[in-house]
CSV table of C-alpha atoms in Angstrom, one decimal:
chain,number,residue,atom,x,y,z
A,1,MET,CA,0.0,0.0,0.0
A,2,PRO,CA,1.4,3.4,-0.9
A,3,LEU,CA,2.6,5.6,2.0
A,4,SER,CA,0.1,8.3,1.1
A,5,ALA,CA,-2.8,5.9,1.4
A,6,ARG,CA,-1.5,4.5,4.7
A,7,LEU,CA,-1.2,8.1,6.0
A,8,ALA,CA,-4.7,8.9,4.9
A,9,ILE,CA,-6.1,5.8,6.6
A,10,ALA,CA,-4.2,6.6,9.8
A,11,ALA,CA,-5.5,10.1,9.8
A,12,LEU,CA,-9.0,8.9,9.3
A,13,LEU,CA,-8.8,6.4,12.1
A,14,PHE,CA,-7.2,9.0,14.4
A,15,GLY,CA,-10.0,11.5,13.6
A,16,ALA,CA,-12.7,8.8,14.3
A,17,SER,CA,-11.2,7.8,17.6
A,18,SER,CA,-10.7,11.4,18.7
A,19,PHE,CA,-14.3,12.3,17.8
A,20,ALA,CA,-15.6,9.2,19.7
A,21,TYR,CA,-13.6,10.3,22.7
A,22,CYS,CA,-15.0,13.9,22.6
A,23,ALA,CA,-18.5,12.7,22.0
A,24,GLY,CA,-18.3,10.5,25.1
A,25,SER,CA,-16.9,13.2,27.3
A,26,VAL,CA,-19.2,16.1,26.3
A,27,ARG,CA,-20.5,17.8,29.5
A,28,PHE,CA,-22.9,20.7,30.0
A,29,GLU,CA,-22.2,22.9,33.0
A,30,HIS,CA,-25.2,23.4,35.3
A,31,SER,CA,-26.7,20.1,34.1
A,32,GLY,CA,-29.8,19.2,36.0
A,33,GLN,CA,-30.0,22.5,37.8
A,34,PRO,CA,-33.4,24.2,37.7
A,35,VAL,CA,-33.6,27.7,36.2
A,36,LEU,CA,-35.9,30.4,37.4
A,37,SER,CA,-38.0,31.7,34.5
A,38,GLY,CA,-36.7,35.0,33.2
A,39,GLU,CA,-33.3,34.5,34.8
A,40,PRO,CA,-30.1,34.1,32.7
A,41,ILE,CA,-29.6,30.6,31.3
A,42,PRO,CA,-25.8,29.9,31.0
A,43,VAL,CA,-24.8,27.5,28.3
A,44,VAL,CA,-21.2,26.1,28.7
A,45,VAL,CA,-20.3,22.8,27.1
A,46,HIS,CA,-17.0,21.0,27.6
A,47,GLY,CA,-15.4,18.0,25.9
A,48,LEU,CA,-16.2,19.1,22.3
A,49,PRO,CA,-13.7,18.8,19.5
A,50,ALA,CA,-11.2,21.7,19.7
A,51,ASN,CA,-11.4,24.6,17.2
A,52,GLN,CA,-14.3,23.1,15.4
A,53,VAL,CA,-17.8,24.3,14.4
A,54,VAL,CA,-20.5,23.0,16.7
A,55,GLU,CA,-24.2,23.6,16.4
A,56,LEU,CA,-26.3,24.3,19.4
A,57,VAL,CA,-30.0,23.4,19.1
A,58,ALA,CA,-32.3,24.9,21.7
A,59,SER,CA,-36.0,23.7,21.8
A,60,ARG,CA,-39.0,24.3,24.0
A,61,ARG,CA,-42.8,24.1,23.7
A,62,ASP,CA,-44.8,27.2,23.7
A,63,MET,CA,-48.4,27.0,24.8
A,64,THR,CA,-49.3,30.3,23.1
A,65,THR,CA,-48.8,28.6,19.7
A,66,ALA,CA,-51.0,25.5,20.6
A,67,GLY,CA,-48.0,23.6,21.9
A,68,ARG,CA,-45.8,24.0,18.8
A,69,THR,CA,-42.1,23.5,19.1
A,70,LEU,CA,-40.0,26.7,19.3
A,71,GLN,CA,-36.4,26.1,18.2
A,72,SER,CA,-33.2,27.9,17.4
A,73,ARG,CA,-30.0,26.6,15.7
A,74,SER,CA,-26.8,28.4,16.3
A,75,GLN,CA,-23.3,27.6,15.2
A,76,PHE,CA,-20.1,28.3,17.2
A,77,GLN,CA,-16.4,27.6,16.9
A,78,THR,CA,-15.1,25.9,20.0
A,79,ASP,CA,-11.9,27.1,21.7
A,80,ALA,CA,-8.6,25.2,21.9
A,81,GLN,CA,-9.9,23.3,24.9
A,82,GLY,CA,-13.0,22.1,23.1
A,83,THR,CA,-15.3,24.4,25.1
A,84,LEU,CA,-18.4,26.2,23.9
A,85,ASP,CA,-19.6,29.2,26.0
A,86,THR,CA,-22.5,31.2,24.5
A,87,ALA,CA,-21.5,34.2,26.7
A,88,ARG,CA,-18.0,34.4,25.3
A,89,GLN,CA,-18.2,33.0,21.8
A,90,PRO,CA,-20.1,34.6,18.9
A,91,SER,CA,-22.8,32.7,17.0
A,92,ILE,CA,-22.2,32.6,13.2
A,93,GLY,CA,-25.8,31.9,12.5
A,94,PRO,CA,-28.3,30.9,11.3
A,95,SER,CA,-30.7,31.9,14.1
A,96,TYR,CA,-28.7,34.9,15.3
A,97,LEU,CA,-25.3,36.5,14.9
A,98,GLY,CA,-22.8,37.8,17.5
A,99,THR,CA,-22.0,37.2,21.2
A,100,ASP,CA,-25.2,37.2,23.2
A,101,ALA,CA,-25.8,34.6,26.0
A,102,SER,CA,-29.6,35.0,25.5
A,103,GLY,CA,-29.4,34.5,21.7
A,104,PRO,CA,-30.3,30.8,21.6
A,105,PHE,CA,-33.5,31.7,23.5
A,106,TRP,CA,-34.9,34.9,22.1
A,107,SER,CA,-34.1,33.7,18.5
A,108,MET,CA,-36.4,30.7,18.8
A,109,ARG,CA,-39.1,30.4,16.1
A,110,PRO,CA,-42.0,27.9,15.6
A,111,VAL,CA,-40.9,24.8,13.7
A,112,ASP,CA,-42.5,21.6,12.5
A,113,SER,CA,-40.9,18.9,14.6
A,114,ALA,CA,-41.6,15.3,15.5
A,115,GLY,CA,-39.9,15.7,18.8
A,116,THR,CA,-41.6,17.0,21.9
A,117,PRO,CA,-39.4,19.2,24.2
A,118,PRO,CA,-40.5,19.4,27.8
A,119,VAL,CA,-43.4,21.7,28.5
A,120,VAL,CA,-41.7,23.6,31.4
A,121,GLY,CA,-38.1,23.3,30.3
A,122,ILE,CA,-35.6,23.9,27.5
A,123,GLN,CA,-33.9,21.1,25.6
A,124,LEU,CA,-30.3,21.7,24.6
A,125,GLU,CA,-28.3,19.6,22.1
A,126,ALA,CA,-24.7,20.0,20.9
A,127,MET,CA,-24.2,18.6,17.4
A,128,VAL,CA,-21.0,17.9,15.4
A,129,ASP,CA,-21.4,17.2,11.7
A,130,GLY,CA,-25.1,16.6,12.2
A,131,THR,CA,-24.7,14.1,15.0
A,132,VAL,CA,-25.9,14.8,18.6
A,133,VAL,CA,-22.8,14.5,20.8
A,134,GLY,CA,-24.3,15.8,24.0
A,135,SER,CA,-27.7,17.0,25.4
A,136,ASP,CA,-29.2,18.6,28.5
A,137,THR,CA,-32.5,19.8,29.8
A,138,ARG,CA,-33.0,22.9,31.9
A,139,GLN,CA,-36.2,22.8,33.9
A,140,LEU,CA,-37.9,26.1,34.5
A,141,GLU,CA,-39.2,26.9,37.9
A,142,ASP,CA,-41.2,29.7,39.4
A,143,VAL,CA,-42.9,31.1,42.4
A,144,LYS,CA,-46.2,29.3,43.0
A,145,PRO,CA,-49.3,31.7,43.1
A,146,GLU,CA,-52.0,31.8,45.6
A,147,VAL,CA,-55.5,31.3,44.3
A,148,VAL,CA,-57.7,34.3,44.9
A,149,ALA,CA,-61.1,33.4,46.4
A,150,ASP,CA,-63.0,36.7,46.2
A,151,PRO,CA,-65.6,36.2,43.5
A,152,ARG,CA,-65.3,39.8,42.4
A,153,LEU,CA,-61.6,39.1,41.5
A,154,SER,CA,-62.2,35.8,39.7
A,155,GLY,CA,-59.1,34.6,37.9
A,156,SER,CA,-56.7,36.9,39.7
A,157,LEU,CA,-53.4,35.5,41.2
A,158,LEU,CA,-51.2,36.6,44.1
A,159,TYR,CA,-47.5,36.0,44.2
A,160,ARG,CA,-45.6,36.5,47.4
A,161,PRO,CA,-41.9,36.9,48.0
A,162,ALA,CA,-40.1,34.2,50.0
A,163,SER,CA,-40.6,34.5,53.7
A,164,SER,CA,-36.9,35.3,54.2
A,165,THR,CA,-37.2,38.3,51.8
A,166,PRO,CA,-38.4,41.7,53.2
A,167,LEU,CA,-41.6,42.8,51.5
A,168,LYS,CA,-41.1,46.1,49.6
A,169,GLU,CA,-44.7,46.8,48.6
A,170,ILE,CA,-47.6,45.5,46.5
A,171,VAL,CA,-47.6,45.7,42.7
A,172,ILE,CA,-50.9,45.2,40.9
A,173,ILE,CA,-50.3,43.7,37.5
A,174,LEU,CA,-52.6,44.7,34.6
A,175,GLY,CA,-52.2,42.7,31.4
A,176,GLY,CA,-53.2,43.8,27.9
A,177,SER,CA,-55.7,42.9,25.3
A,178,GLU,CA,-54.8,39.2,25.5
A,179,GLY,CA,-56.9,39.2,28.7
A,180,GLY,CA,-57.0,36.4,31.3
A,181,ASN,CA,-54.1,36.0,33.6
A,182,SER,CA,-51.2,35.0,31.3
A,183,THR,CA,-49.4,38.3,31.9
A,184,ALA,CA,-49.7,37.8,35.6
A,185,ARG,CA,-48.2,34.3,35.3
A,186,ALA,CA,-45.3,35.6,33.3
A,187,VAL,CA,-44.5,38.8,35.3
A,188,GLY,CA,-45.8,38.0,38.8
A,189,PRO,CA,-43.0,35.6,39.8
A,190,ARG,CA,-40.4,38.1,38.7
A,191,PHE,CA,-41.8,40.7,40.9
A,192,ALA,CA,-42.0,38.2,43.8
A,193,ARG,CA,-38.4,37.3,43.4
A,194,ALA,CA,-37.5,41.0,43.6
A,195,GLY,CA,-39.3,41.3,46.9
A,196,TYR,CA,-42.8,42.5,45.9
A,197,ALA,CA,-46.2,41.0,46.6
A,198,ALA,CA,-47.5,40.8,43.0
A,199,PHE,CA,-51.2,40.7,42.4
A,200,GLY,CA,-52.2,39.8,38.8
A,201,LEU,CA,-55.6,41.4,38.4
A,202,ALA,CA,-57.7,39.7,35.8
A,203,TYR,CA,-60.3,42.1,34.4
A,204,HIS,CA,-61.4,40.7,31.1
A,205,SER,CA,-61.1,37.4,29.2
A,206,PRO,CA,-61.8,37.5,25.5
A,207,ASN,CA,-62.4,34.5,23.2
A,208,TYR,CA,-59.9,34.6,20.3
A,209,GLY,CA,-60.9,31.3,18.9
A,210,ARG,CA,-59.5,29.2,21.8
A,211,GLY,CA,-62.3,29.8,24.3
A,212,ALA,CA,-62.2,32.3,27.2
A,213,GLU,CA,-59.3,31.7,29.5
A,214,ILE,CA,-61.4,32.7,32.6
A,215,GLU,CA,-65.1,32.2,32.6
A,216,GLY,CA,-67.3,34.9,34.0
A,217,LEU,CA,-65.2,37.9,33.1
A,218,PRO,CA,-66.2,40.3,30.3
A,219,SER,CA,-65.2,39.1,26.9
A,220,SER,CA,-65.1,42.6,25.3
A,221,PHE,CA,-63.0,45.6,26.2
A,222,LYS,CA,-66.2,47.6,26.8
A,223,ALA,CA,-67.0,49.9,29.7
A,224,LEU,CA,-64.7,47.9,31.9
A,225,PRO,CA,-65.1,49.3,35.5
A,226,LEU,CA,-62.0,50.9,37.0
A,227,GLU,CA,-63.6,50.0,40.4
A,228,ARG,CA,-62.1,46.6,40.0
A,229,ILE,CA,-58.8,48.1,41.1
A,230,GLU,CA,-60.5,49.4,44.2
A,231,TRP,CA,-61.9,46.0,44.9
A,232,ALA,CA,-58.4,44.5,44.6
A,233,ARG,CA,-57.1,47.1,47.0
A,234,SER,CA,-59.8,46.2,49.5
A,235,TRP,CA,-59.1,42.5,49.2
A,236,LEU,CA,-55.3,42.9,49.5
A,237,SER,CA,-55.8,44.9,52.7
A,238,THR,CA,-57.3,41.8,54.4
A,239,GLN,CA,-54.5,39.4,53.5
A,240,PRO,CA,-51.9,38.4,56.1
A,241,GLY,CA,-48.8,40.7,56.0
A,242,LEU,CA,-50.2,43.0,53.3
A,243,GLY,CA,-52.4,45.4,55.2
A,244,GLY,CA,-51.0,48.9,55.3
A,245,GLN,CA,-48.6,48.3,52.4
A,246,THR,CA,-48.3,50.8,49.6
A,247,ILE,CA,-49.7,49.7,46.2
A,248,SER,CA,-48.2,50.5,42.8
A,249,LEU,CA,-49.6,49.6,39.4
A,250,TRP,CA,-47.7,47.9,36.6
A,251,GLY,CA,-49.6,47.8,33.3
A,252,VAL,CA,-48.7,46.7,29.8
A,253,SER,CA,-50.4,47.8,26.6
A,254,LYS,CA,-54.2,48.1,27.3
A,255,GLY,CA,-53.3,47.4,30.9
A,256,ALA,CA,-51.1,50.5,30.8
A,257,GLU,CA,-54.1,52.4,29.6
A,258,VAL,CA,-56.1,51.1,32.5
A,259,ALA,CA,-53.4,51.9,35.0
A,260,LEU,CA,-53.1,55.6,33.8
A,261,ALA,CA,-56.9,56.0,33.8
A,262,ALA,CA,-57.0,54.6,37.4
A,263,ALA,CA,-54.1,56.8,38.5
A,264,ASP,CA,-56.0,59.9,37.4
A,265,ARG,CA,-58.9,58.9,39.8
A,266,MET,CA,-57.2,57.0,42.7
A,267,PRO,CA,-54.8,59.2,44.6
A,268,TRP,CA,-53.8,56.3,46.9
A,269,ILE,CA,-51.9,54.6,44.1
A,270,HIS,CA,-48.2,55.0,45.1
A,271,SER,CA,-46.6,54.9,41.6
A,272,VAL,CA,-47.3,53.6,38.1
A,273,VAL,CA,-45.2,51.7,35.6
A,274,ALA,CA,-46.8,51.9,32.1
A,275,VAL,CA,-45.2,49.6,29.5
A,276,VAL,CA,-46.0,50.4,25.8
A,277,PRO,CA,-48.8,52.7,27.0
A,278,SER,CA,-51.4,54.9,25.3
A,279,ASP,CA,-51.7,58.6,26.3
A,280,VAL,CA,-55.5,58.5,25.6
A,281,ALA,CA,-58.4,56.2,26.4
A,282,TRP,CA,-59.8,54.3,23.4
A,283,ALA,CA,-63.1,53.1,22.2
A,284,ALA,CA,-64.6,49.7,23.0
A,285,PHE,CA,-63.8,46.7,20.9
A,286,GLY,CA,-64.4,43.0,20.9
A,287,PRO,CA,-67.4,40.6,20.7
A,288,GLY,CA,-70.7,42.5,20.6
A,289,VAL,CA,-69.1,45.8,19.6
A,290,SER,CA,-70.1,46.6,16.0
A,291,GLY,CA,-68.3,49.8,15.3
A,292,ASP,CA,-65.3,52.1,15.9
A,293,ASP,CA,-67.2,54.5,18.1
A,294,GLU,CA,-69.8,52.5,20.1
A,295,GLY,CA,-68.6,53.6,23.5
A,296,SER,CA,-65.6,53.7,25.8
A,297,GLY,CA,-63.4,50.8,26.7
A,298,LEU,CA,-63.4,51.9,30.3
A,299,SER,CA,-65.9,53.2,32.9
A,300,TRP,CA,-65.8,54.9,36.3
A,301,GLN,CA,-68.7,55.2,38.7
A,302,GLY,CA,-71.1,53.9,36.1
A,303,ALA,CA,-70.1,56.4,33.4
A,304,ASP,CA,-68.0,55.9,30.3
A,305,LEU,CA,-64.6,57.6,30.2
A,306,PRO,CA,-64.1,60.0,27.3
A,307,TRP,CA,-62.7,57.9,24.4
A,308,THR,CA,-60.9,58.2,21.1
A,309,PRO,CA,-62.6,56.3,18.2
A,310,TYR,CA,-60.8,53.7,16.1
A,311,ARG,CA,-60.7,53.6,12.3
A,312,GLY,CA,-61.3,50.1,11.0
A,313,MET,CA,-61.0,47.9,14.1
A,314,GLY,CA,-63.6,45.4,13.0
A,315,GLN,CA,-61.7,44.9,9.7
A,316,ALA,CA,-58.4,44.5,11.5
A,317,ILE,CA,-59.9,41.8,13.7
A,318,GLU,CA,-61.4,40.1,10.6
A,319,ARG,CA,-57.9,40.1,8.9
A,320,ILE,CA,-56.5,38.3,11.9
A,321,SER,CA,-59.1,35.6,11.6
A,322,LYS,CA,-57.9,35.1,8.0
A,323,GLY,CA,-54.3,34.9,9.0
A,324,GLN,CA,-53.5,38.3,7.5
A,325,PRO,CA,-51.6,41.2,9.0
A,326,ALA,CA,-54.0,43.2,11.2
A,327,GLY,CA,-52.6,46.7,10.8
A,328,PHE,CA,-53.5,47.8,14.3
A,329,ARG,CA,-51.1,50.7,14.1
A,330,GLN,CA,-53.1,52.2,11.3
A,331,VAL,CA,-56.4,51.6,13.2
A,332,HIS,CA,-55.1,53.8,16.0
A,333,ASP,CA,-53.2,56.4,14.0
A,334,GLN,CA,-56.1,57.0,11.6
A,335,GLY,CA,-58.7,57.0,14.3
A,336,ARG,CA,-56.8,59.7,16.2
A,337,LEU,CA,-56.1,61.7,13.1
A,338,ALA,CA,-59.8,61.7,12.2
A,339,HIS,CA,-60.9,62.8,15.7
A,340,PRO,CA,-58.2,65.2,17.1
A,341,ASP,CA,-60.7,66.9,19.4
A,342,ARG,CA,-61.9,63.6,20.8
A,343,ALA,CA,-58.4,62.5,21.4
A,344,LEU,CA,-57.6,65.7,23.3
A,345,GLY,CA,-60.5,65.2,25.6
A,346,ALA,CA,-59.6,61.5,26.2
A,347,ARG,CA,-56.0,62.2,27.4
A,348,LEU,CA,-54.7,60.1,30.4
A,349,GLY,CA,-52.2,60.6,33.1
A,350,LEU,CA,-52.5,64.4,33.5
A,351,LYS,CA,-54.2,64.3,36.9
A,352,ALA,CA,-52.0,61.6,38.4
A,353,LYS,CA,-49.7,63.2,40.9
A,354,MET,CA,-47.7,60.1,41.9
A,355,PRO,CA,-44.5,59.1,40.1
A,356,VAL,CA,-45.0,57.6,36.7
A,357,LEU,CA,-42.6,55.6,34.5
A,358,LEU,CA,-43.4,55.3,30.8
A,359,ILE,CA,-41.7,52.7,28.7
A,360,GLY,CA,-42.3,52.7,24.9
A,361,GLY,CA,-40.9,51.4,21.6
A,362,SER,CA,-40.1,53.6,18.6
A,363,ASP,CA,-41.2,50.9,16.2
A,364,ASP,CA,-44.3,49.7,17.9
A,365,GLN,CA,-46.7,48.4,15.2
A,366,LEU,CA,-49.7,47.8,17.5
A,367,TRP,CA,-50.0,51.5,18.5
A,368,PRO,CA,-47.4,54.3,18.7
A,369,SER,CA,-46.3,53.7,22.3
A,370,GLY,CA,-43.0,55.4,21.8
A,371,GLN,CA,-44.6,58.6,20.5
A,372,MET,CA,-47.4,58.5,23.0
A,373,SER,CA,-44.9,58.0,25.9
A,374,LEU,CA,-43.0,61.1,24.8
A,375,ALA,CA,-46.1,63.1,24.4
A,376,LEU,CA,-47.5,62.2,27.8
A,377,GLY,CA,-44.1,62.6,29.4
A,378,ALA,CA,-43.8,66.1,28.0
A,379,ALA,CA,-47.3,67.1,29.1
A,380,ARG,CA,-46.7,65.7,32.7
A,381,LEU,CA,-43.4,67.5,33.0
A,382,ASP,CA,-45.1,70.8,31.9
A,383,ARG,CA,-47.4,70.2,34.9
A,384,LYS,CA,-44.4,69.4,37.1
A,385,LEU,CA,-45.6,65.9,37.7
A,386,PRO,CA,-42.9,63.3,38.6
A,387,THR,CA,-42.3,61.4,35.3
A,388,THR,CA,-39.6,59.2,33.8
A,389,VAL,CA,-39.8,58.3,30.1
A,390,VAL,CA,-37.7,55.6,28.4
A,391,VAL,CA,-38.2,54.9,24.7
A,392,PHE,CA,-36.2,52.2,23.0
A,393,ASP,CA,-35.0,52.5,19.4
A,394,ARG,CA,-35.7,49.6,16.9
A,395,VAL,CA,-38.1,48.1,19.5
A,396,GLY,CA,-41.8,47.4,19.0
A,397,HIS,CA,-44.7,46.4,21.3
A,398,ALA,CA,-43.1,43.3,23.0
A,399,LEU,CA,-41.4,45.1,25.9
A,400,SER,CA,-42.8,43.3,28.8
A,401,GLY,CA,-40.8,40.1,28.3
A,402,ASP,CA,-37.7,38.9,30.2
A,403,GLY,CA,-35.2,39.0,27.3
A,404,TRP,CA,-34.8,35.2,27.5
A,405,SER,CA,-37.9,34.2,25.7
A,406,ALA,CA,-38.7,34.3,22.0
A,407,THR,CA,-39.0,37.8,20.5
A,408,THR,CA,-39.3,36.8,16.9
A,409,TRP,CA,-43.1,37.2,16.6
A,410,SER,CA,-44.2,39.1,13.6
A,411,GLY,CA,-46.6,42.0,13.5
A,412,VAL,CA,-45.6,43.8,16.7
A,413,GLY,CA,-42.6,45.7,15.3
A,414,GLY,CA,-39.0,45.9,16.4
A,415,ASP,CA,-35.8,44.0,15.8
A,416,PRO,CA,-35.8,40.7,17.7
A,417,GLN,CA,-32.3,41.1,19.2
A,418,ALA,CA,-32.8,44.7,20.1
A,419,THR,CA,-36.1,43.8,21.7
A,420,ALA,CA,-34.6,41.1,23.9
A,421,GLY,CA,-31.9,43.6,25.1
A,422,ALA,CA,-34.6,46.3,25.7
A,423,GLN,CA,-36.7,43.9,27.7
A,424,ARG,CA,-33.9,43.3,30.1
A,425,LEU,CA,-33.1,47.0,30.4
A,426,ALA,CA,-36.8,47.8,30.8
A,427,TRP,CA,-37.0,45.4,33.8
A,428,GLY,CA,-34.0,47.1,35.3
A,429,HIS,CA,-35.6,50.5,34.9
A,430,THR,CA,-38.8,49.2,36.5
A,431,LEU,CA,-37.1,47.9,39.6
A,432,ASP,CA,-34.9,51.0,40.0
A,433,PHE,CA,-38.0,53.3,39.5
A,434,LEU,CA,-40.1,51.4,42.1
A,435,ALA,CA,-37.2,51.4,44.6
A,436,GLN,CA,-36.7,55.2,44.1
A,437,SER,CA,-40.4,55.9,44.5
A,438,ALA,CA,-40.6,53.8,47.6
A,439,SER,CA,-37.7,55.7,49.1
A,440,SER,CA,-39.5,59.0,48.5
A,441,GLY,CA,-42.2,57.9,51.0
A,442,PRO,CA,-46.0,57.5,50.6
């Protein structure tokens, strides 16, 4: 046998044995350790072939997409020791580019897959030349909620901090047009881990083709009573360890609209965090609402709040049912443009004397939260009302997330990677703001 052929065979055998050794010794750091939802998920893999391209596949199930698999695939070059560390090494695609420890998670997209990743965890696989050489599963854990028994507050959830953590105050969480308590379940544990008693106040529960999440709540955003927040305050005052605590509001999207409307009428509210907010109250919409100007979405003491009409909301909802882009941004922009006087009379947040934090996105495609945050902030500052405004560039409506979940959903605007980073910054701004407002006294 020629020398060149013998060398080629020897090289092939050496490569095979080396690969087998690496595959058998692949080890994920933090393997088997639970991860708190929304907290950083470190991915460090040892025992891989040195200086070689390795693909990391991250998968999970997402119940908001009927249990479909969400997945990302990212390629990295290992170092001279055969280690892959997503916090130190850049991804060269295809799911995302650059060095970003959260990249494998925010870049997930729905895929058709025969596999079934764990419902409450994330499945990680390291692949070399298309072969899985190592895997791990990170289980996600969270603070368990208390079930609220008061029938007036059906579907609401209370999250308490650990008994060893000093209680800072109470935060009432107001979700958006998705309704139900999904926002409370996502945000409540994060507040509890930060030392707050978080009360997820369910106030409506629409049926978007999957059935109402919480039976007994209004299905339309129509004349929803702000008094529900007063009821929550009353109930919270009777709970062990919560009586006498200050109460702040955290609202996102339509929940931010609710929070600002309540703050104008309830001086006991300690502070308000309004994420992707509106600076005006809007008309009613949803099942049983036939037009763009049928009444207000909110009420107080039995009377509708002044509202801004929509322009084409029914058609937008119909487009969603057909799988087409809804165009909600145009519905709001054109409604406001057609009714400037009505919008002026429906302004929010101008009577609220407590500190207010407004967080918006410049590329919000559901409604112009960035522009509305700036407009409301300027109007409040003119009145010498304590206000902080944060508007993120290249970010859309999805600002209430944790930065470690998928941000690739279409239709809400924003760059997915910029959105993930902004979510983490927004959460930091929120905690800093609440701490500062708490230190300023009641």
